[in-house]
Rosetta silent file (secondary structure, phi, psi, omega in degrees, C-alpha in Angstrom):
SEQUENCE: MTLEAAGVTGTEETVYRLLVTMGRATAREVADRAGLEPEHTRHVLDALAAKNLVSQSDGLPRQYRPTPPDVALLPRLKRRADALDLARAEATALLESYRETMRRQDLGQLIEVITGAEALRQHLRQIQDGARDEMLWFCKAQYVAMPSGSNRAEFDALARGVRYRVLYEKAFFDDEGAVDNVVEGVRAGELARAVPHLPLRLAVADRAIAICPLVPGGPDGSPEEPTSALVRDSNLLAALVALFERYWEDAVPLDVDDTGAVSGTDAAGAPDPLGATDRRLLALLVAGVADKAVATQMGLSRRTVQRRIQRLMELAGATTRMQLAWQAARRGWL
SCORE:     score description
SCORE:     0.000 S_00000001
   1 L     0.000  121.881  179.139    6.415   -8.451   36.091 S_00000001
   2 L  -110.396  -12.136 -178.733    7.657   -9.420   32.659 S_00000001
   3 L  -104.376   13.970 -179.386    6.645  -13.103   32.638 S_00000001
   4 H   -61.244  -33.782  179.810    2.964  -12.531   33.340 S_00000001
   5 H   -63.771  -21.473  177.755    2.176  -13.347   29.694 S_00000001
   6 H   -92.007    6.663  179.418    3.544  -16.856   30.369 S_00000001
   7 L    82.154   24.443 -178.016    1.183  -17.313   33.310 S_00000001
   8 L  -108.127  128.155  179.321    3.804  -16.614   35.986 S_00000001
   9 L   -75.422  171.055 -178.965    2.907  -14.430   38.985 S_00000001
  10 H   -62.085  -44.816  179.904    5.183  -11.745   40.334 S_00000001
  11 H   -66.793  -39.893  177.898    6.376  -13.789   43.322 S_00000001
  12 H   -62.725  -39.385  178.609    6.901  -16.867   41.133 S_00000001
  13 H   -64.280  -41.569  179.136    8.976  -14.801   38.734 S_00000001
  14 H   -60.350  -46.318 -179.096   11.125  -13.486   41.590 S_00000001
  15 H   -66.951  -42.648 -179.931   11.811  -16.998   42.890 S_00000001
  16 H   -62.446  -42.698  179.212   12.455  -18.419   39.405 S_00000001
  17 H   -62.106  -38.921  177.797   14.905  -15.635   38.626 S_00000001
  18 H   -62.426  -44.970  179.910   16.765  -16.352   41.890 S_00000001
  19 H   -63.271  -35.888  178.145   17.021  -20.030   41.051 S_00000001
  20 H   -61.408  -38.616 -179.391   18.353  -19.184   37.575 S_00000001
  21 H   -80.515  -27.432 -178.113   21.186  -17.214   39.196 S_00000001
  22 H   -88.462  -25.382 -179.253   21.771  -19.746   42.005 S_00000001
  23 L    88.237  -56.102  174.647   21.627  -22.890   39.863 S_00000001
  24 L  -155.827  153.325 -178.677   20.142  -24.975   42.686 S_00000001
  25 E  -169.621  158.333  173.722   18.971  -24.223   46.223 S_00000001
  26 L   -83.808  169.959  179.184   16.813  -25.397   49.079 S_00000001
  27 H   -62.987  -38.645 -179.910   13.549  -23.709   49.962 S_00000001
  28 H   -66.566  -39.410  179.722   15.187  -22.051   53.003 S_00000001
  29 H   -63.985  -41.325  177.651   18.060  -20.704   50.887 S_00000001
  30 H   -65.207  -42.656 -179.223   15.635  -19.240   48.413 S_00000001
  31 H   -60.405  -41.967 -179.653   13.533  -17.793   51.245 S_00000001
  32 H   -64.332  -42.312 -177.865   16.590  -16.116   52.772 S_00000001
  33 H   -71.163  -33.632 -175.909   17.663  -14.615   49.435 S_00000001
  34 H   -89.792  -12.021 -177.468   14.149  -13.504   48.512 S_00000001
  35 L    71.471   34.830 -178.791   13.186  -12.221   51.941 S_00000001
  36 L  -113.591  161.897  173.675   10.145  -14.501   52.073 S_00000001
  37 L   -68.973  138.577 -178.154    8.686  -16.748   54.756 S_00000001
  38 H   -55.410  -42.972 -178.543    9.947  -20.345   54.345 S_00000001
  39 H   -63.879  -43.099  179.014    6.435  -21.800   54.253 S_00000001
  40 H   -64.429  -38.732  179.660    5.323  -19.305   51.616 S_00000001
  41 H   -62.205  -40.356  178.824    8.480  -20.007   49.597 S_00000001
  42 H   -63.462  -38.452  177.369    7.695  -23.746   49.555 S_00000001
  43 H   -63.802  -40.446  179.355    4.214  -23.009   48.196 S_00000001
  44 H   -65.365  -42.184  179.601    5.727  -20.828   45.472 S_00000001
  45 H   -65.796  -37.251  176.652    8.265  -23.549   44.577 S_00000001
  46 H   -64.446  -39.615  178.166    5.497  -26.153   44.409 S_00000001
  47 H   -64.639  -40.512  177.661    3.535  -23.869   42.067 S_00000001
  48 H   -64.706  -38.232  178.288    6.632  -23.448   39.852 S_00000001
  49 H   -65.438  -37.856  178.738    7.118  -27.231   39.830 S_00000001
  50 H   -65.271  -26.962  178.742    3.483  -27.694   38.754 S_00000001
  51 L   -93.937    8.694  179.527    4.176  -25.344   35.848 S_00000001
  52 L    60.886   29.141  177.110    7.352  -27.282   34.963 S_00000001
  53 L   -93.874  -19.151  174.768    9.482  -24.227   35.698 S_00000001
  54 E  -138.840  159.266  172.697   11.531  -26.001   38.391 S_00000001
  55 E  -124.058  160.336 -177.088   12.418  -29.581   39.270 S_00000001
  56 E  -132.831  149.271 -179.264   13.191  -31.001   42.714 S_00000001
  57 L   -81.076  165.636 -179.959   15.474  -33.703   44.052 S_00000001
  58 L   -86.563  -28.245 -176.469   14.286  -36.786   45.971 S_00000001
  59 L   -75.782  171.310  177.526   16.758  -36.468   48.864 S_00000001
  60 L  -114.773  142.365   -7.310   16.512  -34.278   51.936 S_00000001
  61 L   -67.590  145.111 -175.302   16.845  -31.388   52.261 S_00000001
  62 L   -66.176  133.325  179.167   15.089  -31.108   48.940 S_00000001
  63 L  -103.620  141.401  178.397   16.979  -29.173   46.255 S_00000001
  64 E  -113.774  134.829  178.536   15.253  -27.132   43.568 S_00000001
  65 E  -123.730  140.744  179.460   16.713  -26.542   40.092 S_00000001
  66 E   -76.425  139.519  170.187   15.344  -24.132   37.439 S_00000001
  67 L   -73.309  138.025  179.728   14.153  -25.601   34.144 S_00000001
  68 L   -51.157  136.677 -175.864   16.030  -23.905   31.263 S_00000001
  69 H   -55.665  -37.377 -178.887   14.040  -20.830   30.177 S_00000001
  70 H   -66.247  -31.407  177.966   13.759  -21.936   26.529 S_00000001
  71 H   -81.180  -38.456 -173.708   12.194  -25.216   27.676 S_00000001
  72 H   -80.559  -38.162 -168.487   10.130  -23.715   30.487 S_00000001
  73 L  -105.215  -41.359 -173.353    8.872  -20.464   28.980 S_00000001
  74 H   -61.092  -44.140  176.962    8.844  -20.484   25.189 S_00000001
  75 H   -61.597  -37.520  179.228    6.268  -23.300   24.781 S_00000001
  76 H   -64.381  -41.957  179.882    4.035  -21.585   27.351 S_00000001
  77 H   -65.317  -38.659  178.329    4.345  -18.277   25.510 S_00000001
  78 H   -64.395  -43.154  178.164    3.486  -19.945   22.191 S_00000001
  79 H   -61.629  -41.168  178.144    0.394  -21.563   23.680 S_00000001
  80 H   -63.673  -41.286 -179.640   -0.627  -18.188   25.115 S_00000001
  81 H   -64.912  -42.344  178.189   -0.023  -16.503   21.748 S_00000001
  82 H   -62.913  -41.698  178.901   -2.098  -19.139   19.929 S_00000001
  83 H   -65.195  -37.150  178.600   -4.873  -18.747   22.486 S_00000001
  84 H   -66.363  -41.236  177.521   -4.710  -14.967   22.084 S_00000001
  85 H   -62.376  -41.861  179.083   -4.986  -15.247   18.281 S_00000001
  86 H   -63.808  -43.410  179.421   -7.975  -17.542   18.672 S_00000001
  87 H   -64.820  -37.521  179.049   -9.598  -15.159   21.152 S_00000001
  88 H   -64.743  -43.398  178.680   -8.931  -12.217   18.828 S_00000001
  89 H   -63.198  -40.372  179.402  -10.569  -14.039   15.906 S_00000001
  90 H   -67.118  -38.882  177.859  -13.538  -14.949   18.078 S_00000001
  91 H   -63.489  -38.837  177.470  -13.842  -11.352   19.284 S_00000001
  92 H   -63.311  -43.063  178.777  -13.861  -10.167   15.657 S_00000001
  93 H   -64.694  -40.075  177.686  -16.599  -12.649   14.799 S_00000001
  94 H   -64.485  -38.364  178.320  -18.609  -11.563   17.839 S_00000001
  95 H   -63.311  -41.403  179.152  -18.185   -7.921   16.830 S_00000001
  96 H   -65.897  -39.650  177.111  -19.511   -8.664   13.351 S_00000001
  97 H   -62.784  -40.706  178.356  -22.456  -10.540   14.872 S_00000001
  98 H   -62.158  -45.940 -179.797  -23.113   -7.579   17.153 S_00000001
  99 H   -63.421  -39.326  178.714  -23.014   -5.139   14.240 S_00000001
 100 H   -63.137  -41.029  177.877  -25.329   -7.376   12.221 S_00000001
 101 H   -63.043  -44.357 -179.772  -27.792   -7.451   15.125 S_00000001
 102 H   -64.301  -38.004  179.032  -27.604   -3.676   15.477 S_00000001
 103 H   -63.025  -37.127 -178.769  -28.152   -3.227   11.753 S_00000001
 104 H   -73.307  -31.944 -173.641  -31.297   -5.338   11.954 S_00000001
 105 H   -96.006  -20.941 -174.511  -32.648   -3.569   15.039 S_00000001
 106 L  -127.657  110.929 -178.985  -31.545    0.017   14.394 S_00000001
 107 H   -58.707  -29.365 -179.820  -32.310    1.667   11.063 S_00000001
 108 H   -64.227  -19.985  176.676  -29.626    4.256   11.833 S_00000001
 109 H   -78.174  -17.942 -178.122  -27.005    1.526   11.445 S_00000001
 110 L  -101.597  -41.406 -174.672  -28.146    0.963    7.846 S_00000001
 111 E  -130.597  128.397  176.079  -29.103    4.398    6.540 S_00000001
 112 E  -117.848  128.332 -178.729  -27.729    7.784    7.526 S_00000001
 113 E   -84.284  130.788  179.462  -29.433   10.928    6.216 S_00000001
 114 E  -113.801  122.007 -178.010  -27.103   13.574    4.761 S_00000001
 115 E  -116.772  129.493  176.726  -28.480   17.092    4.474 S_00000001
 116 L   101.593  148.485 -176.963  -26.809   19.903    2.576 S_00000001
 117 H   -66.788  -41.493 -177.174  -24.360   20.193   -0.304 S_00000001
 118 H   -65.747  -42.381  177.948  -21.235   20.593    1.840 S_00000001
 119 H   -63.351  -37.913  179.150  -22.037   17.515    3.942 S_00000001
 120 H   -65.689  -44.457  177.745  -22.694   15.568    0.747 S_00000001
 121 H   -59.570  -42.566 -178.520  -19.351   16.646   -0.769 S_00000001
 122 H   -62.949  -43.855 -179.543  -17.551   15.651    2.425 S_00000001
 123 H   -68.327  -36.833  177.280  -19.104   12.174    2.480 S_00000001
 124 H   -63.836  -39.230  176.208  -18.369   11.635   -1.213 S_00000001
 125 H   -65.936  -42.050 -175.919  -14.718   12.478   -0.581 S_00000001
 126 H   -64.406  -44.176 -177.537  -14.585   10.220    2.473 S_00000001
 127 H   -69.352  -29.981  176.527  -15.965    7.104    0.772 S_00000001
 128 H   -72.945  -39.711  177.851  -13.545    7.595   -2.129 S_00000001
 129 H   -63.958  -30.157 -179.484  -10.594    8.114    0.216 S_00000001
 130 H   -90.440   -8.497 -178.464  -11.543    4.889    1.980 S_00000001
 131 L   -66.525  141.420 -179.750  -12.152    2.851   -1.187 S_00000001
 132 L  -119.244  -26.539 -174.602   -9.709    0.005   -1.768 S_00000001
 133 L  -120.447  -52.821 -169.713  -11.050   -1.918   -4.767 S_00000001
 134 E  -154.647  142.388  170.532  -13.775   -0.273   -6.816 S_00000001
 135 E  -117.311  133.804  174.000  -16.016    2.765   -7.153 S_00000001
 136 E  -111.959  139.374 -171.316  -19.308    2.613   -9.061 S_00000001
 137 E  -145.167  131.162  167.240  -20.830    5.905  -10.165 S_00000001
 138 E  -101.411  119.791  178.396  -24.009    7.216  -11.828 S_00000001
 139 E  -111.428  110.082  176.805  -23.368   10.699  -13.253 S_00000001
 140 L   -95.872  165.759  177.591  -26.498   12.659  -14.182 S_00000001
 141 L   -68.783  154.722  176.998  -26.667   16.045  -15.818 S_00000001
 142 L    63.697  103.457 -176.026  -26.613   19.187  -13.645 S_00000001
 143 L   -68.346  155.733  176.154  -24.502   18.756  -10.544 S_00000001
 144 L  -103.891  -52.052 -176.978  -25.960   18.875   -7.039 S_00000001
 145 L  -127.720  -21.322 -173.740  -22.923   19.203   -4.788 S_00000001
 146 L  -128.663   98.958 -179.769  -19.853   18.384   -6.857 S_00000001
 147 L   -57.855  150.918  178.178  -19.408   20.265  -10.158 S_00000001
 148 L   -56.527  131.910  179.796  -17.928   18.320  -13.059 S_00000001
 149 L    92.611   -8.716 -177.505  -14.139   18.297  -12.824 S_00000001
 150 L   -94.136   -5.143 -177.547  -14.001   19.052   -9.097 S_00000001
 151 L   -84.122   74.526 -179.292  -13.806   15.440   -7.928 S_00000001
 152 H   -73.108  -17.647  177.881  -10.044   15.266   -7.450 S_00000001
 153 H   -61.839  -27.711  178.494  -10.471   12.385   -4.975 S_00000001
 154 H   -62.249  -43.704 -176.372  -11.103   10.151   -7.995 S_00000001
 155 H   -69.416  -34.492  174.521   -7.630   10.747   -9.386 S_00000001
 156 H   -63.445  -42.437 -179.381   -6.013   10.024   -6.011 S_00000001
 157 H   -68.348  -42.045  177.497   -7.958    6.752   -5.819 S_00000001
 158 H   -59.935  -37.797 -178.264   -7.114    5.793   -9.406 S_00000001
 159 H   -66.334  -28.945  179.573   -3.436    6.408   -8.648 S_00000001
 160 L   -95.691    9.290  171.763   -3.503    3.905   -5.778 S_00000001
 161 L   101.192    7.382  177.465   -5.216    1.232   -7.894 S_00000001
 162 L   -76.248  131.657  178.717   -8.936    1.711   -7.241 S_00000001
 163 E   -85.021  131.782  176.928  -11.022    0.828  -10.306 S_00000001
 164 E  -111.311  123.980  170.800  -13.644    3.390  -11.335 S_00000001
 165 E  -115.269  115.630 -172.357  -16.648    2.365  -13.420 S_00000001
 166 E  -122.304  129.910  176.241  -18.658    5.461  -14.285 S_00000001
 167 E  -107.638  126.566  178.773  -21.970    5.676  -16.160 S_00000001
 168 E  -111.448  137.183  171.959  -22.901    9.000  -17.734 S_00000001
 169 E   -84.669  155.945 -172.738  -26.330    9.868  -19.034 S_00000001
 170 H   -53.817  -43.013 -176.374  -26.488   11.512  -22.462 S_00000001
 171 H   -66.125  -18.371 -179.461  -27.562   14.933  -21.131 S_00000001
 172 H   -59.056  -35.785 -174.495  -24.471   15.074  -18.887 S_00000001
 173 H   -74.508   -5.224  174.408  -22.291   15.943  -21.877 S_00000001
 174 H   -81.836  -16.420  178.811  -24.272   19.134  -22.454 S_00000001
 175 L   -68.062  146.118 -178.512  -22.829   20.610  -19.232 S_00000001
 176 L   -61.667  128.008  177.227  -19.979   23.067  -19.711 S_00000001
 177 L    76.785    2.668 -174.970  -16.577   21.342  -19.629 S_00000001
 178 H   -63.760  -44.281 -176.962  -18.122   17.909  -19.140 S_00000001
 179 H   -63.410  -44.757  179.467  -16.450   16.276  -22.146 S_00000001
 180 H   -60.549  -38.551 -179.701  -12.988   17.573  -21.219 S_00000001
 181 H   -69.945  -35.326  176.757  -13.408   16.281  -17.686 S_00000001
 182 H   -67.431  -40.719  177.489  -14.484   12.841  -18.915 S_00000001
 183 H   -58.425  -44.881  179.398  -11.438   12.726  -21.205 S_00000001
 184 H   -60.952  -41.977 -179.838   -9.189   13.489  -18.235 S_00000001
 185 H   -66.279  -44.201 -179.749  -10.820   10.723  -16.193 S_00000001
 186 H   -63.479  -41.938  178.660  -10.609    8.108  -18.952 S_00000001
 187 H   -66.002  -24.573  177.502   -6.955    8.909  -19.585 S_00000001
 188 H   -82.987   -9.265  177.718   -6.305    8.466  -15.851 S_00000001
 189 L   123.233   -1.249 -179.888   -7.827    4.973  -15.963 S_00000001
 190 L   -66.934  138.336  172.419  -11.556    5.489  -15.511 S_00000001
 191 E   -96.063  114.090 -171.767  -13.832    2.986  -17.292 S_00000001
 192 E  -120.497  141.819  174.849  -16.650    5.096  -18.716 S_00000001
 193 E  -139.507  165.083 -178.804  -19.887    4.271  -20.501 S_00000001
 194 E  -128.562  148.247  176.030  -22.961    6.218  -21.555 S_00000001
 195 E  -135.813  159.070  179.359  -26.695    5.564  -21.465 S_00000001
 196 L   -60.010  -38.864 -176.264  -29.655    7.634  -22.674 S_00000001
 197 L  -154.816  145.381  175.257  -30.930    8.261  -19.134 S_00000001
 198 L  -113.877  143.892 -175.528  -30.075    7.377  -15.538 S_00000001
 199 L   -77.295  -22.898 -176.306  -32.756    6.938  -12.833 S_00000001
 200 L  -164.697  169.140  171.449  -30.808    8.588   -9.996 S_00000001
 201 L   -86.169  145.108 -174.631  -27.425    9.834   -8.817 S_00000001
 202 E  -160.233  139.190  170.700  -25.345    7.138   -7.126 S_00000001
 203 E  -136.991  130.797 -178.477  -21.874    6.430   -5.771 S_00000001
 204 E  -128.996  128.068  179.672  -20.884    3.020   -4.352 S_00000001
 205 E  -108.933  120.658  174.430  -17.550    2.230   -2.667 S_00000001
 206 L    54.009   25.169 -179.493  -16.304   -1.362   -2.561 S_00000001
 207 L    55.500   23.205 -176.735  -19.924   -2.598   -2.694 S_00000001
 208 L  -118.465  -20.212 -178.231  -20.010   -1.849    1.032 S_00000001
 209 E  -154.549  141.348 -176.672  -21.386    1.693    1.233 S_00000001
 210 E  -137.121  155.818  173.137  -23.394    3.896   -1.120 S_00000001
 211 E  -127.265  128.278  177.592  -24.652    7.461   -1.379 S_00000001
 212 E  -149.116  156.363 -177.746  -27.815    8.287   -3.291 S_00000001
 213 E   -72.045  146.433  172.518  -30.463   11.054   -3.151 S_00000001
 214 E   -92.122  -37.347  177.357  -33.605   10.633   -1.092 S_00000001
 215 E  -138.715  152.070  175.959  -35.469   13.486   -2.795 S_00000001
 216 L   -63.852  153.344  176.352  -34.677   15.631   -5.839 S_00000001
 217 L   160.283  148.235  172.111  -33.159   18.984   -5.119 S_00000001
 218 L    75.654   28.653  177.576  -30.301   21.358   -5.630 S_00000001
 219 H   -67.089  150.095  178.824  -29.357   20.931   -9.320 S_00000001
 220 H    57.362   36.447  176.400  -26.689   23.311  -10.631 S_00000001
 221 H    70.267   24.272  179.416  -25.673   24.370   -7.157 S_00000001
 222 L   -57.468  147.551  178.078  -29.179   25.592   -6.270 S_00000001
 223 L   -65.821  -13.866  176.001  -29.547   26.955   -2.703 S_00000001
 224 L   -62.121  132.354 -176.496  -32.139   24.240   -2.078 S_00000001
 225 L   -77.634  123.319  174.938  -30.523   21.751    0.275 S_00000001
 226 L   -73.298  145.355  176.455  -30.122   18.263   -1.223 S_00000001
 227 E  -119.256  121.398 -176.242  -31.067   15.367    1.026 S_00000001
 228 E  -126.984  168.814  178.543  -29.212   12.097    0.455 S_00000001
 229 E  -120.745  136.054  170.094  -28.823    8.729    2.119 S_00000001
 230 E   -98.731  114.548 -172.157  -25.640    6.940    3.080 S_00000001
 231 E  -108.736  124.235  178.261  -26.535    3.250    2.773 S_00000001
 232 E   -98.506 -179.220 -173.228  -24.469    0.529    4.442 S_00000001
 233 L   -48.466  114.896 -176.469  -24.394   -3.241    3.899 S_00000001
 234 L  -170.779  174.842  175.811  -28.008   -4.323    3.418 S_00000001
 235 H   -64.089  -31.817  177.735  -30.477   -5.630    0.855 S_00000001
 236 H   -64.227  -43.077  177.857  -31.011   -2.036   -0.231 S_00000001
 237 H   -63.022  -43.288  178.665  -27.311   -1.670   -1.000 S_00000001
 238 H   -60.248  -36.733  178.676  -27.347   -4.962   -2.924 S_00000001
 239 H   -67.593  -38.592  178.544  -30.290   -3.653   -4.965 S_00000001
 240 H   -65.699  -40.324  177.711  -28.417   -0.432   -5.804 S_00000001
 241 H   -65.123  -42.351  178.557  -25.374   -2.419   -6.957 S_00000001
 242 H   -62.774  -38.068  176.942  -27.606   -4.668   -9.073 S_00000001
 243 H   -61.318  -44.219  178.219  -29.209   -1.568  -10.599 S_00000001
 244 H   -60.074  -48.080 -176.754  -25.771   -0.259  -11.549 S_00000001
 245 H   -62.578  -35.493  179.997  -24.741   -3.569  -13.114 S_00000001
 246 H   -66.026  -43.300  178.685  -27.963   -3.744  -15.114 S_00000001
 247 H   -70.283  -36.989 -179.120  -27.401   -0.284  -16.615 S_00000001
 248 H   -61.938  -38.249 -177.088  -23.687   -0.965  -17.125 S_00000001
 249 H   -60.974  -37.163 -176.683  -24.456   -4.068  -19.177 S_00000001
 250 H   -93.819   -5.184 -173.893  -26.487   -2.106  -21.736 S_00000001
 251 L   -75.808  160.357 -179.702  -24.328    1.047  -21.764 S_00000001
 252 E   -98.025  125.227  179.219  -22.100    2.156  -24.644 S_00000001
 253 E   -62.409  142.350  176.267  -18.345    2.336  -23.880 S_00000001
 254 L   -95.728  127.081  179.860  -16.776    5.782  -24.227 S_00000001
 255 E  -113.774  136.096  178.398  -13.578    5.837  -26.279 S_00000001
 256 E  -114.011  122.387  179.752  -11.036    8.666  -26.233 S_00000001
 257 L   -89.429 -177.735 -175.657   -8.691    8.950  -29.222 S_00000001
 258 L   -63.458  -23.656 -178.983   -5.253   10.565  -29.362 S_00000001
 259 L   -87.150   -6.402 -178.242   -6.749   13.952  -30.188 S_00000001
 260 L    92.106    5.445  176.790   -9.010   13.912  -27.129 S_00000001
 261 L   -76.544  142.492 -177.457  -12.190   13.304  -29.110 S_00000001
 262 E  -113.211  130.146  174.763  -14.786   11.146  -27.347 S_00000001
 263 E  -111.269  147.165  179.661  -17.058    8.687  -29.131 S_00000001
 264 L   102.504   -2.887 -177.021  -20.161    7.135  -27.604 S_00000001
 265 L   -68.610  -17.538  177.191  -21.468   10.221  -25.809 S_00000001
 266 L   -81.452   -1.168  178.122  -24.734    9.963  -27.726 S_00000001
 267 L    61.967   21.189  177.551  -25.266    6.593  -25.949 S_00000001
 268 L   -92.334  132.656 -177.246  -25.961    5.005  -29.326 S_00000001
 269 L   -78.287  179.925  179.471  -24.747    1.447  -29.680 S_00000001
 270 L   -69.848  161.547  177.754  -22.911   -0.125  -32.572 S_00000001
 271 L   -58.680  156.768  179.549  -24.788   -1.028  -35.782 S_00000001
 272 L   -55.374  119.300 -175.183  -26.797   -4.237  -35.745 S_00000001
 273 L   -81.676   -4.911 -173.555  -24.159   -7.002  -35.981 S_00000001
 274 L  -102.577  141.733  172.676  -26.590   -9.627  -37.336 S_00000001
 275 L  -100.789 -178.169 -177.182  -27.528  -10.367  -40.898 S_00000001
 276 H   -62.833  -36.049 -179.161  -30.596  -12.148  -42.234 S_00000001
 277 H   -65.187  -44.812  179.761  -28.869  -15.553  -42.102 S_00000001
 278 H   -63.930  -38.843 -179.018  -27.939  -15.179  -38.431 S_00000001
 279 H   -66.395  -40.271  178.102  -31.446  -14.035  -37.515 S_00000001
 280 H   -66.168  -41.429  178.203  -33.023  -17.041  -39.241 S_00000001
 281 H   -60.229  -43.292  179.031  -30.524  -19.362  -37.562 S_00000001
 282 H   -62.202  -42.950 -179.423  -31.377  -17.842  -34.173 S_00000001
 283 H   -60.406  -42.923  178.080  -35.091  -18.247  -34.767 S_00000001
 284 H   -66.848  -39.792 -179.334  -34.639  -21.943  -35.573 S_00000001
 285 H   -63.248  -45.998 -179.711  -32.320  -22.433  -32.607 S_00000001
 286 H   -65.964  -30.372  178.489  -34.753  -20.836  -30.166 S_00000001
 287 L   -73.832   -5.435  177.002  -37.546  -22.976  -31.637 S_00000001
 288 L    89.975   14.026  179.901  -35.571  -26.042  -30.544 S_00000001
 289 L   -74.536  134.637 -178.816  -34.550  -27.256  -33.999 S_00000001
 290 L   -68.484  156.682 -177.346  -31.478  -29.528  -33.898 S_00000001
 291 H   -55.452  -42.154 -177.724  -28.235  -28.437  -35.564 S_00000001
 292 H   -63.463  -41.911  179.732  -28.557  -31.050  -38.308 S_00000001
 293 H   -69.592  -36.687  176.349  -32.074  -29.940  -39.165 S_00000001
 294 H   -60.397  -45.768 -179.467  -31.025  -26.273  -39.087 S_00000001
 295 H   -60.261  -41.281 -179.314  -28.210  -27.046  -41.527 S_00000001
 296 H   -65.838  -46.684 -177.727  -30.632  -28.849  -43.865 S_00000001
 297 H   -65.199  -33.873 -175.321  -33.246  -26.085  -43.804 S_00000001
 298 H   -95.798   -3.289  179.705  -30.683  -23.317  -44.356 S_00000001
 299 L    68.925   33.714 -179.803  -28.600  -25.159  -46.924 S_00000001
 300 L  -118.733  161.438  172.812  -25.462  -24.962  -44.750 S_00000001
 301 L   -75.665  156.468  179.554  -23.075  -27.574  -43.455 S_00000001
 302 H   -62.554  -36.703  179.599  -23.473  -28.646  -39.842 S_00000001
 303 H   -63.460  -41.021  178.708  -19.964  -27.343  -39.115 S_00000001
 304 H   -64.644  -40.561  177.589  -20.912  -23.909  -40.514 S_00000001
 305 H   -59.751  -46.695 -178.986  -24.046  -23.811  -38.357 S_00000001
 306 H   -65.413  -36.310  178.385  -22.030  -24.608  -35.230 S_00000001
 307 H   -66.299  -40.974  178.609  -19.414  -21.993  -36.134 S_00000001
 308 H   -66.706  -38.223  177.530  -22.096  -19.335  -36.602 S_00000001
 309 H   -63.425  -41.011  178.519  -23.705  -20.273  -33.271 S_00000001
 310 H   -62.095  -41.694  178.515  -20.329  -19.929  -31.543 S_00000001
 311 H   -63.272  -41.704  179.130  -19.871  -16.477  -33.071 S_00000001
 312 H   -63.516  -38.517  178.001  -23.341  -15.423  -31.900 S_00000001
 313 H   -63.627  -39.801  178.227  -22.546  -16.625  -28.381 S_00000001
 314 H   -65.755  -41.144  178.393  -19.390  -14.521  -28.377 S_00000001
 315 H   -62.456  -38.236 -176.407  -21.314  -11.449  -29.592 S_00000001
 316 H   -86.547   -9.354 -176.115  -23.932  -11.920  -26.884 S_00000001
 317 L    69.487   32.030 -178.432  -21.439  -12.744  -24.131 S_00000001
 318 L  -102.946  147.688  178.635  -23.203  -16.062  -23.576 S_00000001
 319 L  -107.478  -13.257  177.596  -21.595  -19.304  -22.420 S_00000001
 320 L  -133.224  163.392  178.907  -24.546  -21.601  -23.142 S_00000001
 321 H   -68.839  -30.335  176.279  -27.182  -21.781  -25.857 S_00000001
 322 H   -64.240  -42.836  177.096  -29.880  -21.061  -23.292 S_00000001
 323 H   -63.998  -37.260  178.281  -28.075  -17.832  -22.379 S_00000001
 324 H   -61.163  -44.314  179.543  -27.764  -17.024  -26.094 S_00000001
 325 H   -61.329  -42.151 -179.653  -31.529  -17.366  -26.546 S_00000001
 326 H   -65.562  -44.884 -179.941  -32.183  -15.096  -23.568 S_00000001
 327 H   -65.549  -38.210  179.755  -29.673  -12.487  -24.752 S_00000001
 328 H   -62.421  -42.263  178.002  -31.032  -12.606  -28.277 S_00000001
 329 H   -65.364  -42.581 -177.594  -34.549  -11.883  -27.002 S_00000001
 330 H   -66.824  -35.244 -177.712  -33.310   -9.079  -24.718 S_00000001
 331 L   -88.208   -0.417  177.878  -31.265   -7.433  -27.484 S_00000001
 332 L    76.099   27.018 -179.150  -34.071   -7.605  -30.031 S_00000001
 333 L   -83.148  -11.438 -176.033  -32.260  -10.023  -32.339 S_00000001
 334 L  -101.003    0.000    0.000  -35.337  -12.198  -32.819 S_00000001
């Protein structure tokens, strides 16, 4: 049966095919050619007529003619295809609902415990091989399972367009060969920053799955088995991503020059960009003083005050004055 997808049974297909070759025929003629009982043949022809696959004459004996296949079958196949697409989409939605239910009811669907350095290395490679958009990474000093420079999966992912944002803690650069390996990564496209200290080791792929330690253990390839968690889509994963973003915001970008020298590894930020005038202006602004009054008190034109405020907003990465006040307090500008 090749027309089953159009809702045609095997016997109906046989009769329809006969009519296509005969052009027109009575029920008895079809029955004789098909080797079917006349009564059964009439039932089949009536079913085909109900599906608009054949038409019948008014005179007796009644003649049956096949509807052209493009008229009879193609619209039916399109309706079936549309229904199949709809059913497939609904099945996908049901599957996601099922997985969500399982995640809520079964902790094993959210967190998988990984024991041992080799298992940890394997999972780190797997999540990088499966990454499509972005990898987030906390790199602490003293490796547990993957020595510095051995993560070749990163370069494969960078080559296929995956963005890597990597945070290094200051002590990481004391490890042998660490600086050279960071230079290689940055030149391959890695976005790297440094901070004085990181709270934990962490790798996150596409904000959908993360690996982080459950307990300390195994630094510098120690025989002690590290125990880590593979965390899937959950509030815990969202918290880990938020933790990364918070540290990333305050981190110092690492720059590699043409000679391969790296700046920023001490995690020290740029010199204070504000002078005494800007600090006084900020203090008045946060106190709620209007631009005109600020200009009068500081002996500046109103246009100059607004220009300085715009510059401060750009320095702080703020889009509103309220955000500027918050950033100024957080950065110690007040």
